[in-house]
Amino acid sequence: MENFIGYWNGVLLENAMQRTGFMYGYYLEDKNYDEGTRAIMEGIYEPSQEMVGEIAEPLTDDQEMARVNRIAEALGLECIGWVFTSLPLEDDLLLSPEEVLRIARLQNEHSTDAHFTKYVLSKFVSCAVRPDPANNGAPDLHPFMVSEQACAMLRDGILSSSSSERRCCLVREAGKDEMIPDFVVEGRSDKKIATDFFIVRVNDTAPKKHQRMFTHADFPRENRPTHPQRRDDLKKYFSKIPKSEASWSRFADFHLLLYIAKEIDVDTAVTIAECVRDRKDIPEGVTMIINELTQ
């Protein structure tokens, strides 16, 4: 997360460029809350993306996503949320209408009925990173989800936004032979609903003791136009790591594994990922392939 925020704050922000990424990790029971769930983030995949207005949007035809998900599965991880940057919002607004709709869409796309009740739910977390004017513009992280009501309204096509309305989501007018229920806001029916009504706050913490899956986070990130990955990065990466370190640990870098899947082949990356997951030695044949590339 520090690397992601640092790249945006140090390289992109001065040109008003934004950044987004998908967070990969796993879920644990959180005993501090009744039936609580804790989302543990281990890595961020930065997809190919472009600026659409004032926000960064992943390309819809990202060919790498399938590889990323396969490597994550071999590691025992899954996509638990996304992180995005933006300029500060006005009037202490927590989420803009457009952000509420995007979060609701992503929660719907990552919903599951795996719960024993078969009730469809989502544990997909969204993290907004914005400059904090109260802290000299230093980046600040805000994790959110949106309510199931927002997700259902978007799913049923009755919730939208407008460029002229900066604080509220809009309920569309009913069409012919169609009935849309009234939404009561502060005691009266209203077609405008402030985004605050849909927000679910999520606590973010850093554990005192964290058994990290990845022992390294030094390999260059993927899809950064100002810092493209190169084959020589492999040699530079391994030259900094002691050869006495356990073989699985030398490869325990999320972005290294994604690069190997792209530049060598997915099966090799999966084999390495499973070794990282199980903390066991990398097969000799695999290390020979990597050694040939780093000579």
PDB file of C-alpha atoms in Angstrom:
ATOM      1  CA  MET A   1       0.000   0.000   0.000  1.00  0.00           C
ATOM      2  CA  GLU A   2       2.856   2.395   0.810  1.00  0.00           C
ATOM      3  CA  ASN A   3       4.408   1.748  -2.613  1.00  0.00           C
ATOM      4  CA  PHE A   4       1.061   2.287  -4.379  1.00  0.00           C
ATOM      5  CA  ILE A   5       0.364   5.563  -2.554  1.00  0.00           C
ATOM      6  CA  GLY A   6       3.962   6.721  -2.906  1.00  0.00           C
ATOM      7  CA  TYR A   7       3.951   6.263  -6.682  1.00  0.00           C
ATOM      8  CA  TRP A   8       0.717   8.229  -7.019  1.00  0.00           C
ATOM      9  CA  ASN A   9       1.728  10.974  -4.611  1.00  0.00           C
ATOM     10  CA  GLY A  10       5.287  11.322  -5.896  1.00  0.00           C
ATOM     11  CA  VAL A  11       4.845  10.811  -9.643  1.00  0.00           C
ATOM     12  CA  LEU A  12       1.245  11.110 -10.828  1.00  0.00           C
ATOM     13  CA  LEU A  13      -0.462  13.652  -8.592  1.00  0.00           C
ATOM     14  CA  GLU A  14       1.435  16.690  -9.888  1.00  0.00           C
ATOM     15  CA  ASN A  15      -0.076  15.994 -13.326  1.00  0.00           C
ATOM     16  CA  ALA A  16      -3.553  15.371 -11.835  1.00  0.00           C
ATOM     17  CA  MET A  17      -3.270  11.684 -12.782  1.00  0.00           C
ATOM     18  CA  GLN A  18      -5.042   9.099 -10.637  1.00  0.00           C
ATOM     19  CA  ARG A  19      -4.343   5.422  -9.968  1.00  0.00           C
ATOM     20  CA  THR A  20      -6.355   2.327  -9.107  1.00  0.00           C
ATOM     21  CA  GLY A  21      -5.554  -1.248  -8.152  1.00  0.00           C
ATOM     22  CA  PHE A  22      -7.179  -4.499  -7.043  1.00  0.00           C
ATOM     23  CA  MET A  23      -6.338  -5.730  -3.552  1.00  0.00           C
ATOM     24  CA  TYR A  24      -5.602  -9.431  -3.061  1.00  0.00           C
ATOM     25  CA  GLY A  25      -5.649 -11.215   0.260  1.00  0.00           C
ATOM     26  CA  TYR A  26      -7.886 -13.432   2.363  1.00  0.00           C
ATOM     27  CA  TYR A  27     -10.604 -13.276   5.012  1.00  0.00           C
ATOM     28  CA  LEU A  28     -10.465 -14.189   8.689  1.00  0.00           C
ATOM     29  CA  GLU A  29     -12.993 -14.171  11.493  1.00  0.00           C
ATOM     30  CA  ASP A  30     -12.922 -10.940  13.483  1.00  0.00           C
ATOM     31  CA  LYS A  31     -13.930 -11.732  17.057  1.00  0.00           C
ATOM     32  CA  ASN A  32     -14.209  -8.029  17.923  1.00  0.00           C
ATOM     33  CA  TYR A  33     -17.588  -7.964  16.146  1.00  0.00           C
ATOM     34  CA  ASP A  34     -20.591 -10.266  16.154  1.00  0.00           C
ATOM     35  CA  GLU A  35     -20.107 -12.476  13.070  1.00  0.00           C
ATOM     36  CA  GLY A  36     -17.367 -10.036  12.055  1.00  0.00           C
ATOM     37  CA  THR A  37     -14.992 -10.565   9.150  1.00  0.00           C
ATOM     38  CA  ARG A  38     -11.470  -9.259   8.747  1.00  0.00           C
ATOM     39  CA  ALA A  39     -10.025  -8.702   5.255  1.00  0.00           C
ATOM     40  CA  ILE A  40      -6.240  -9.205   5.188  1.00  0.00           C
ATOM     41  CA  MET A  41      -4.559  -7.450   2.249  1.00  0.00           C
ATOM     42  CA  GLU A  42      -1.312  -9.031   0.980  1.00  0.00           C
ATOM     43  CA  GLY A  43      -0.769  -7.400  -2.421  1.00  0.00           C
ATOM     44  CA  ILE A  44      -2.131  -4.915  -4.965  1.00  0.00           C
ATOM     45  CA  TYR A  45      -2.372  -5.688  -8.674  1.00  0.00           C
ATOM     46  CA  GLU A  46      -2.252  -2.522 -10.780  1.00  0.00           C
ATOM     47  CA  PRO A  47      -4.154  -3.228 -14.029  1.00  0.00           C
ATOM     48  CA  SER A  48      -3.737  -1.447 -17.339  1.00  0.00           C
ATOM     49  CA  GLN A  49      -5.770   1.732 -16.901  1.00  0.00           C
ATOM     50  CA  GLU A  50      -6.625   5.097 -18.359  1.00  0.00           C
ATOM     51  CA  MET A  51      -7.984   8.406 -17.156  1.00  0.00           C
ATOM     52  CA  VAL A  52     -11.723   8.840 -17.748  1.00  0.00           C
ATOM     53  CA  GLY A  53     -12.536  12.380 -16.707  1.00  0.00           C
ATOM     54  CA  GLU A  54     -11.052  12.798 -13.232  1.00  0.00           C
ATOM     55  CA  ILE A  55     -10.808   9.097 -12.334  1.00  0.00           C
ATOM     56  CA  ALA A  56      -8.614   6.164 -13.311  1.00  0.00           C
ATOM     57  CA  GLU A  57     -10.530   3.289 -14.913  1.00  0.00           C
ATOM     58  CA  PRO A  58      -9.152  -0.232 -15.526  1.00  0.00           C
ATOM     59  CA  LEU A  59      -9.309  -1.250 -19.171  1.00  0.00           C
ATOM     60  CA  THR A  60     -12.330  -3.469 -19.757  1.00  0.00           C
ATOM     61  CA  ASP A  61     -10.361  -5.957 -21.870  1.00  0.00           C
ATOM     62  CA  ASP A  62      -7.478  -6.494 -19.432  1.00  0.00           C
ATOM     63  CA  GLN A  63      -5.909  -9.729 -20.693  1.00  0.00           C
ATOM     64  CA  GLU A  64      -3.724 -10.106 -17.608  1.00  0.00           C
ATOM     65  CA  MET A  65      -6.539 -10.456 -15.077  1.00  0.00           C
ATOM     66  CA  ALA A  66      -7.002 -14.186 -15.699  1.00  0.00           C
ATOM     67  CA  ARG A  67      -3.287 -14.797 -15.046  1.00  0.00           C
ATOM     68  CA  VAL A  68      -3.373 -12.683 -11.905  1.00  0.00           C
ATOM     69  CA  ASN A  69      -6.361 -14.583 -10.523  1.00  0.00           C
ATOM     70  CA  ARG A  70      -4.702 -17.930 -11.256  1.00  0.00           C
ATOM     71  CA  ILE A  71      -1.516 -16.926  -9.438  1.00  0.00           C
ATOM     72  CA  ALA A  72      -3.590 -15.576  -6.538  1.00  0.00           C
ATOM     73  CA  GLU A  73      -5.518 -18.854  -6.332  1.00  0.00           C
ATOM     74  CA  ALA A  74      -2.231 -20.817  -6.215  1.00  0.00           C
ATOM     75  CA  LEU A  75      -1.166 -18.583  -3.324  1.00  0.00           C
ATOM     76  CA  GLY A  76      -4.459 -19.133  -1.502  1.00  0.00           C
ATOM     77  CA  LEU A  77      -5.548 -15.524  -2.088  1.00  0.00           C
ATOM     78  CA  GLU A  78      -8.526 -13.846  -3.730  1.00  0.00           C
ATOM     79  CA  CYS A  79      -9.564 -10.363  -4.778  1.00  0.00           C
ATOM     80  CA  ILE A  80     -10.866  -8.734  -1.590  1.00  0.00           C
ATOM     81  CA  GLY A  81     -11.330  -5.159  -2.828  1.00  0.00           C
ATOM     82  CA  TRP A  82      -9.918  -2.254  -4.753  1.00  0.00           C
ATOM     83  CA  VAL A  83      -8.058   0.952  -3.973  1.00  0.00           C
ATOM     84  CA  PHE A  84      -8.373   4.213  -5.886  1.00  0.00           C
ATOM     85  CA  THR A  85      -6.958   7.717  -5.638  1.00  0.00           C
ATOM     86  CA  SER A  86      -8.723  11.031  -6.157  1.00  0.00           C
ATOM     87  CA  LEU A  87      -8.532  14.730  -5.433  1.00  0.00           C
ATOM     88  CA  PRO A  88     -10.172  15.937  -2.192  1.00  0.00           C
ATOM     89  CA  LEU A  89     -13.963  16.087  -2.220  1.00  0.00           C
ATOM     90  CA  GLU A  90     -15.801  19.264  -1.328  1.00  0.00           C
ATOM     91  CA  ASP A  91     -17.594  20.010   1.944  1.00  0.00           C
ATOM     92  CA  ASP A  92     -16.231  17.005   3.861  1.00  0.00           C
ATOM     93  CA  LEU A  93     -18.000  14.600   1.492  1.00  0.00           C
ATOM     94  CA  LEU A  94     -16.917  11.002   2.109  1.00  0.00           C
ATOM     95  CA  LEU A  95     -17.892   9.533  -1.272  1.00  0.00           C
ATOM     96  CA  SER A  96     -19.100  11.160  -4.467  1.00  0.00           C
ATOM     97  CA  PRO A  97     -22.241   9.817  -6.209  1.00  0.00           C
ATOM     98  CA  GLU A  98     -20.072   8.312  -8.973  1.00  0.00           C
ATOM     99  CA  GLU A  99     -17.931   6.526  -6.382  1.00  0.00           C
ATOM    100  CA  VAL A 100     -21.005   5.108  -4.624  1.00  0.00           C
ATOM    101  CA  LEU A 101     -22.234   3.662  -7.927  1.00  0.00           C
ATOM    102  CA  ARG A 102     -18.831   2.175  -8.797  1.00  0.00           C
ATOM    103  CA  ILE A 103     -18.508   0.594  -5.358  1.00  0.00           C
ATOM    104  CA  ALA A 104     -22.046  -0.830  -5.559  1.00  0.00           C
ATOM    105  CA  ARG A 105     -21.292  -2.281  -8.998  1.00  0.00           C
ATOM    106  CA  LEU A 106     -18.091  -3.926  -7.782  1.00  0.00           C
ATOM    107  CA  GLN A 107     -19.786  -5.324  -4.672  1.00  0.00           C
ATOM    108  CA  ASN A 108     -22.486  -6.816  -6.884  1.00  0.00           C
ATOM    109  CA  GLU A 109     -19.871  -8.333  -9.188  1.00  0.00           C
ATOM    110  CA  HIS A 110     -18.033  -9.860  -6.217  1.00  0.00           C
ATOM    111  CA  SER A 111     -21.048 -11.113  -4.295  1.00  0.00           C
ATOM    112  CA  THR A 112     -21.489 -14.756  -3.303  1.00  0.00           C
ATOM    113  CA  ASP A 113     -24.070 -17.079  -1.798  1.00  0.00           C
ATOM    114  CA  ALA A 114     -21.404 -19.171  -0.057  1.00  0.00           C
ATOM    115  CA  HIS A 115     -22.880 -18.235   3.332  1.00  0.00           C
ATOM    116  CA  PHE A 116     -24.741 -21.139   4.959  1.00  0.00           C
ATOM    117  CA  THR A 117     -28.023 -19.200   4.638  1.00  0.00           C
ATOM    118  CA  LYS A 118     -27.445 -18.888   0.847  1.00  0.00           C
ATOM    119  CA  TYR A 119     -28.099 -15.165   1.297  1.00  0.00           C
ATOM    120  CA  VAL A 120     -26.207 -13.256  -1.389  1.00  0.00           C
ATOM    121  CA  LEU A 121     -23.658 -10.924   0.180  1.00  0.00           C
ATOM    122  CA  SER A 122     -20.398  -9.162  -0.600  1.00  0.00           C
ATOM    123  CA  LYS A 123     -17.232  -8.628   1.426  1.00  0.00           C
ATOM    124  CA  PHE A 124     -15.565  -6.521  -1.253  1.00  0.00           C
ATOM    125  CA  VAL A 125     -13.846  -3.496   0.353  1.00  0.00           C
ATOM    126  CA  SER A 126     -13.102  -0.156  -1.339  1.00  0.00           C
ATOM    127  CA  CYS A 127     -10.283   2.134  -0.218  1.00  0.00           C
ATOM    128  CA  ALA A 128     -10.245   5.801  -1.231  1.00  0.00           C
ATOM    129  CA  VAL A 129      -6.877   7.593  -1.087  1.00  0.00           C
ATOM    130  CA  ARG A 130      -7.094  11.397  -1.085  1.00  0.00           C
ATOM    131  CA  PRO A 131      -4.874  14.319  -0.043  1.00  0.00           C
ATOM    132  CA  ASP A 132      -5.837  15.501   3.422  1.00  0.00           C
ATOM    133  CA  PRO A 133      -5.988  19.336   3.520  1.00  0.00           C
ATOM    134  CA  ALA A 134      -5.878  19.211   7.320  1.00  0.00           C
ATOM    135  CA  ASN A 135      -2.529  17.395   7.162  1.00  0.00           C
ATOM    136  CA  ASN A 136      -0.702  19.554   4.606  1.00  0.00           C
ATOM    137  CA  GLY A 137      -2.082  17.489   1.728  1.00  0.00           C
ATOM    138  CA  ALA A 138      -0.577  14.181   2.906  1.00  0.00           C
ATOM    139  CA  PRO A 139      -2.397  11.152   1.449  1.00  0.00           C
ATOM    140  CA  ASP A 140      -5.033   9.637   3.705  1.00  0.00           C
ATOM    141  CA  LEU A 141      -6.645   6.201   3.364  1.00  0.00           C
ATOM    142  CA  HIS A 142     -10.420   5.744   3.810  1.00  0.00           C
ATOM    143  CA  PRO A 143     -11.914   2.219   3.572  1.00  0.00           C
ATOM    144  CA  PHE A 144     -15.627   1.920   2.754  1.00  0.00           C
ATOM    145  CA  MET A 145     -18.399  -0.349   1.628  1.00  0.00           C
ATOM    146  CA  VAL A 146     -21.868   0.708   0.525  1.00  0.00           C
ATOM    147  CA  SER A 147     -25.149  -0.627   1.874  1.00  0.00           C
ATOM    148  CA  GLU A 148     -27.053  -3.540   0.418  1.00  0.00           C
ATOM    149  CA  GLN A 149     -29.825  -1.065  -0.403  1.00  0.00           C
ATOM    150  CA  ALA A 150     -27.465   0.844  -2.712  1.00  0.00           C
ATOM    151  CA  CYS A 151     -26.353  -2.417  -4.343  1.00  0.00           C
ATOM    152  CA  ALA A 152     -29.967  -3.526  -4.888  1.00  0.00           C
ATOM    153  CA  MET A 153     -31.026  -0.149  -6.307  1.00  0.00           C
ATOM    154  CA  LEU A 154     -28.133  -0.178  -8.754  1.00  0.00           C
ATOM    155  CA  ARG A 155     -28.807  -3.806  -9.658  1.00  0.00           C
ATOM    156  CA  ASP A 156     -32.433  -2.942 -10.471  1.00  0.00           C
ATOM    157  CA  GLY A 157     -31.466   0.084 -12.557  1.00  0.00           C
ATOM    158  CA  ILE A 158     -33.104   2.791 -10.484  1.00  0.00           C
ATOM    159  CA  LEU A 159     -30.044   4.547  -9.003  1.00  0.00           C
ATOM    160  CA  SER A 160     -27.890   6.949 -10.999  1.00  0.00           C
ATOM    161  CA  SER A 161     -25.794  10.101 -10.746  1.00  0.00           C
ATOM    162  CA  SER A 162     -25.564  13.434 -12.543  1.00  0.00           C
ATOM    163  CA  SER A 163     -22.625  15.758 -13.152  1.00  0.00           C
ATOM    164  CA  SER A 164     -24.753  18.620 -11.878  1.00  0.00           C
ATOM    165  CA  GLU A 165     -25.421  16.901  -8.547  1.00  0.00           C
ATOM    166  CA  ARG A 166     -22.223  16.523  -6.509  1.00  0.00           C
ATOM    167  CA  ARG A 167     -23.625  15.279  -3.194  1.00  0.00           C
ATOM    168  CA  CYS A 168     -26.560  13.032  -4.016  1.00  0.00           C
ATOM    169  CA  CYS A 169     -27.410   9.918  -5.977  1.00  0.00           C
ATOM    170  CA  LEU A 170     -30.584  10.157  -8.024  1.00  0.00           C
ATOM    171  CA  VAL A 171     -33.611   7.881  -8.221  1.00  0.00           C
ATOM    172  CA  ARG A 172     -34.875   7.825 -11.792  1.00  0.00           C
ATOM    173  CA  GLU A 173     -38.456   8.515 -12.761  1.00  0.00           C
ATOM    174  CA  ALA A 174     -40.698   5.533 -13.398  1.00  0.00           C
ATOM    175  CA  GLY A 175     -41.422   4.687 -17.027  1.00  0.00           C
ATOM    176  CA  LYS A 176     -44.754   3.799 -18.564  1.00  0.00           C
ATOM    177  CA  ASP A 177     -46.449   0.840 -16.861  1.00  0.00           C
ATOM    178  CA  GLU A 178     -43.687   0.810 -14.260  1.00  0.00           C
ATOM    179  CA  MET A 179     -43.759   1.457 -10.539  1.00  0.00           C
ATOM    180  CA  ILE A 180     -40.760   2.576  -8.493  1.00  0.00           C
ATOM    181  CA  PRO A 181     -41.224   2.860  -4.726  1.00  0.00           C
ATOM    182  CA  ASP A 182     -40.826   6.162  -2.958  1.00  0.00           C
ATOM    183  CA  PHE A 183     -37.666   6.673  -0.924  1.00  0.00           C
ATOM    184  CA  VAL A 184     -38.154   8.533   2.315  1.00  0.00           C
ATOM    185  CA  VAL A 185     -35.295  10.818   3.293  1.00  0.00           C
ATOM    186  CA  GLU A 186     -35.597  12.649   6.619  1.00  0.00           C
ATOM    187  CA  GLY A 187     -39.334  12.109   6.743  1.00  0.00           C
ATOM    188  CA  ARG A 188     -40.268  13.004   3.162  1.00  0.00           C
ATOM    189  CA  SER A 189     -40.218  11.409  -0.248  1.00  0.00           C
ATOM    190  CA  ASP A 190     -37.216  12.496  -2.290  1.00  0.00           C
ATOM    191  CA  LYS A 191     -35.588  11.598  -5.613  1.00  0.00           C
ATOM    192  CA  LYS A 192     -32.224  12.819  -4.323  1.00  0.00           C
ATOM    193  CA  ILE A 193     -30.431  10.708  -1.723  1.00  0.00           C
ATOM    194  CA  ALA A 194     -27.240  11.993  -0.099  1.00  0.00           C
ATOM    195  CA  THR A 195     -24.335   9.583  -0.513  1.00  0.00           C
ATOM    196  CA  ASP A 196     -23.877   9.481   3.278  1.00  0.00           C
ATOM    197  CA  PHE A 197     -27.048   7.396   3.554  1.00  0.00           C
ATOM    198  CA  PHE A 198     -25.403   4.551   1.615  1.00  0.00           C
ATOM    199  CA  ILE A 199     -21.967   4.504   3.257  1.00  0.00           C
ATOM    200  CA  VAL A 200     -20.784   1.692   5.521  1.00  0.00           C
ATOM    201  CA  ARG A 201     -17.574   2.583   7.363  1.00  0.00           C
ATOM    202  CA  VAL A 202     -14.846  -0.039   7.569  1.00  0.00           C
ATOM    203  CA  ASN A 203     -12.143   0.046  10.226  1.00  0.00           C
ATOM    204  CA  ASP A 204      -8.554  -0.218   8.999  1.00  0.00           C
ATOM    205  CA  THR A 205      -5.737  -1.392  11.226  1.00  0.00           C
ATOM    206  CA  ALA A 206      -2.175  -2.660  11.023  1.00  0.00           C
ATOM    207  CA  PRO A 207      -1.659  -5.755  13.210  1.00  0.00           C
ATOM    208  CA  LYS A 208       1.187  -5.754  15.721  1.00  0.00           C
ATOM    209  CA  LYS A 209       2.171  -9.216  14.516  1.00  0.00           C
ATOM    210  CA  HIS A 210       1.462 -10.111  10.927  1.00  0.00           C
ATOM    211  CA  GLN A 211       2.551 -13.383   9.348  1.00  0.00           C
ATOM    212  CA  ARG A 212       3.197 -11.907   5.922  1.00  0.00           C
ATOM    213  CA  MET A 213       2.873 -14.189   2.941  1.00  0.00           C
ATOM    214  CA  PHE A 214       5.414 -12.157   0.950  1.00  0.00           C
ATOM    215  CA  THR A 215       8.854 -11.556   2.421  1.00  0.00           C
ATOM    216  CA  HIS A 216       9.773  -9.055  -0.317  1.00  0.00           C
ATOM    217  CA  ALA A 217       8.055  -6.156  -2.078  1.00  0.00           C
ATOM    218  CA  ASP A 218      10.875  -4.828  -4.234  1.00  0.00           C
ATOM    219  CA  PHE A 219      10.083  -5.992  -7.775  1.00  0.00           C
ATOM    220  CA  PRO A 220       8.814  -3.179 -10.056  1.00  0.00           C
ATOM    221  CA  ARG A 221       5.049  -2.935 -10.314  1.00  0.00           C
ATOM    222  CA  GLU A 222       3.185  -3.882 -13.463  1.00  0.00           C
ATOM    223  CA  ASN A 223       1.556  -1.507 -15.954  1.00  0.00           C
ATOM    224  CA  ARG A 224       3.210   1.687 -14.729  1.00  0.00           C
ATOM    225  CA  PRO A 225       3.762   3.750 -17.885  1.00  0.00           C
ATOM    226  CA  THR A 226       6.485   5.893 -16.307  1.00  0.00           C
ATOM    227  CA  HIS A 227       8.394   2.843 -14.983  1.00  0.00           C
ATOM    228  CA  PRO A 228       7.920  -0.113 -17.398  1.00  0.00           C
ATOM    229  CA  GLN A 229       9.119  -3.548 -16.317  1.00  0.00           C
ATOM    230  CA  ARG A 230      12.189  -4.927 -18.100  1.00  0.00           C
ATOM    231  CA  ARG A 231      13.909  -8.325 -18.242  1.00  0.00           C
ATOM    232  CA  ASP A 232      16.912  -6.765 -16.498  1.00  0.00           C
ATOM    233  CA  ASP A 233      14.705  -6.213 -13.434  1.00  0.00           C
ATOM    234  CA  LEU A 234      15.002  -9.933 -12.681  1.00  0.00           C
ATOM    235  CA  LYS A 235      18.790  -9.693 -12.412  1.00  0.00           C
ATOM    236  CA  LYS A 236      18.611  -6.550 -10.270  1.00  0.00           C
ATOM    237  CA  TYR A 237      15.996  -8.112  -7.985  1.00  0.00           C
ATOM    238  CA  PHE A 238      17.897 -11.337  -7.262  1.00  0.00           C
ATOM    239  CA  SER A 239      21.238  -9.547  -6.900  1.00  0.00           C
ATOM    240  CA  LYS A 240      19.876  -7.782  -3.802  1.00  0.00           C
ATOM    241  CA  ILE A 241      18.679 -10.958  -2.055  1.00  0.00           C
ATOM    242  CA  PRO A 242      21.157 -13.178  -0.145  1.00  0.00           C
ATOM    243  CA  LYS A 243      21.600 -16.578  -1.783  1.00  0.00           C
ATOM    244  CA  SER A 244      21.548 -18.087   1.700  1.00  0.00           C
ATOM    245  CA  GLU A 245      17.862 -17.189   2.019  1.00  0.00           C
ATOM    246  CA  ALA A 246      15.357 -20.035   1.618  1.00  0.00           C
ATOM    247  CA  SER A 247      14.521 -20.536  -2.064  1.00  0.00           C
ATOM    248  CA  TRP A 248      10.788 -19.982  -1.572  1.00  0.00           C
ATOM    249  CA  SER A 249      11.481 -16.753   0.329  1.00  0.00           C
ATOM    250  CA  ARG A 250      13.676 -15.373  -2.477  1.00  0.00           C
ATOM    251  CA  PHE A 251      10.646 -15.660  -4.794  1.00  0.00           C
ATOM    252  CA  ALA A 252       8.073 -14.407  -2.265  1.00  0.00           C
ATOM    253  CA  ASP A 253       7.231 -11.151  -4.046  1.00  0.00           C
ATOM    254  CA  PHE A 254       3.731 -10.742  -5.492  1.00  0.00           C
ATOM    255  CA  HIS A 255       4.827  -8.629  -8.444  1.00  0.00           C
ATOM    256  CA  LEU A 256       7.748 -10.936  -9.254  1.00  0.00           C
ATOM    257  CA  LEU A 257       5.313 -13.853  -9.539  1.00  0.00           C
ATOM    258  CA  LEU A 258       3.013 -11.848 -11.819  1.00  0.00           C
ATOM    259  CA  TYR A 259       5.994 -10.927 -14.016  1.00  0.00           C
ATOM    260  CA  ILE A 260       7.143 -14.560 -14.276  1.00  0.00           C
ATOM    261  CA  ALA A 261       3.617 -15.594 -15.295  1.00  0.00           C
ATOM    262  CA  LYS A 262       3.648 -12.981 -18.050  1.00  0.00           C
ATOM    263  CA  GLU A 263       7.218 -13.269 -19.347  1.00  0.00           C
ATOM    264  CA  ILE A 264       7.942 -16.986 -18.869  1.00  0.00           C
ATOM    265  CA  ASP A 265       4.703 -18.956 -18.456  1.00  0.00           C
ATOM    266  CA  VAL A 266       1.803 -19.291 -16.046  1.00  0.00           C
ATOM    267  CA  ASP A 267       2.522 -22.895 -15.044  1.00  0.00           C
ATOM    268  CA  THR A 268       6.030 -21.982 -13.864  1.00  0.00           C
ATOM    269  CA  ALA A 269       4.638 -19.082 -11.846  1.00  0.00           C
ATOM    270  CA  VAL A 270       1.946 -21.328 -10.348  1.00  0.00           C
ATOM    271  CA  THR A 271       4.583 -23.864  -9.272  1.00  0.00           C
ATOM    272  CA  ILE A 272       6.580 -21.114  -7.561  1.00  0.00           C
ATOM    273  CA  ALA A 273       3.451 -19.611  -5.985  1.00  0.00           C
ATOM    274  CA  GLU A 274       2.481 -22.951  -4.460  1.00  0.00           C
ATOM    275  CA  CYS A 275       5.970 -23.251  -2.968  1.00  0.00           C
ATOM    276  CA  VAL A 276       5.667 -19.743  -1.495  1.00  0.00           C
ATOM    277  CA  ARG A 277       2.262 -20.658  -0.066  1.00  0.00           C
ATOM    278  CA  ASP A 278       3.522 -23.911   1.487  1.00  0.00           C
ATOM    279  CA  ARG A 279       6.966 -22.550   2.477  1.00  0.00           C
ATOM    280  CA  LYS A 280       8.827 -25.288   0.613  1.00  0.00           C
ATOM    281  CA  ASP A 281      11.856 -25.296  -1.693  1.00  0.00           C
ATOM    282  CA  ILE A 282      11.491 -24.262  -5.326  1.00  0.00           C
ATOM    283  CA  PRO A 283      12.081 -27.239  -7.707  1.00  0.00           C
ATOM    284  CA  GLU A 284      15.604 -27.310  -9.110  1.00  0.00           C
ATOM    285  CA  GLY A 285      14.364 -27.206 -12.708  1.00  0.00           C
ATOM    286  CA  VAL A 286      12.524 -23.958 -12.053  1.00  0.00           C
ATOM    287  CA  THR A 287      15.500 -22.291 -10.397  1.00  0.00           C
ATOM    288  CA  MET A 288      17.668 -23.306 -13.354  1.00  0.00           C
ATOM    289  CA  ILE A 289      15.271 -21.486 -15.721  1.00  0.00           C
ATOM    290  CA  ILE A 290      15.399 -18.327 -13.617  1.00  0.00           C
ATOM    291  CA  ASN A 291      19.190 -18.533 -13.231  1.00  0.00           C
ATOM    292  CA  GLU A 292      19.622 -18.683 -17.011  1.00  0.00           C
ATOM    293  CA  LEU A 293      17.548 -15.520 -17.369  1.00  0.00           C
ATOM    294  CA  THR A 294      19.511 -13.639 -14.717  1.00  0.00           C
ATOM    295  CA  GLN A 295      23.029 -14.456 -15.939  1.00  0.00           C
TER     296      GLN A 295
END
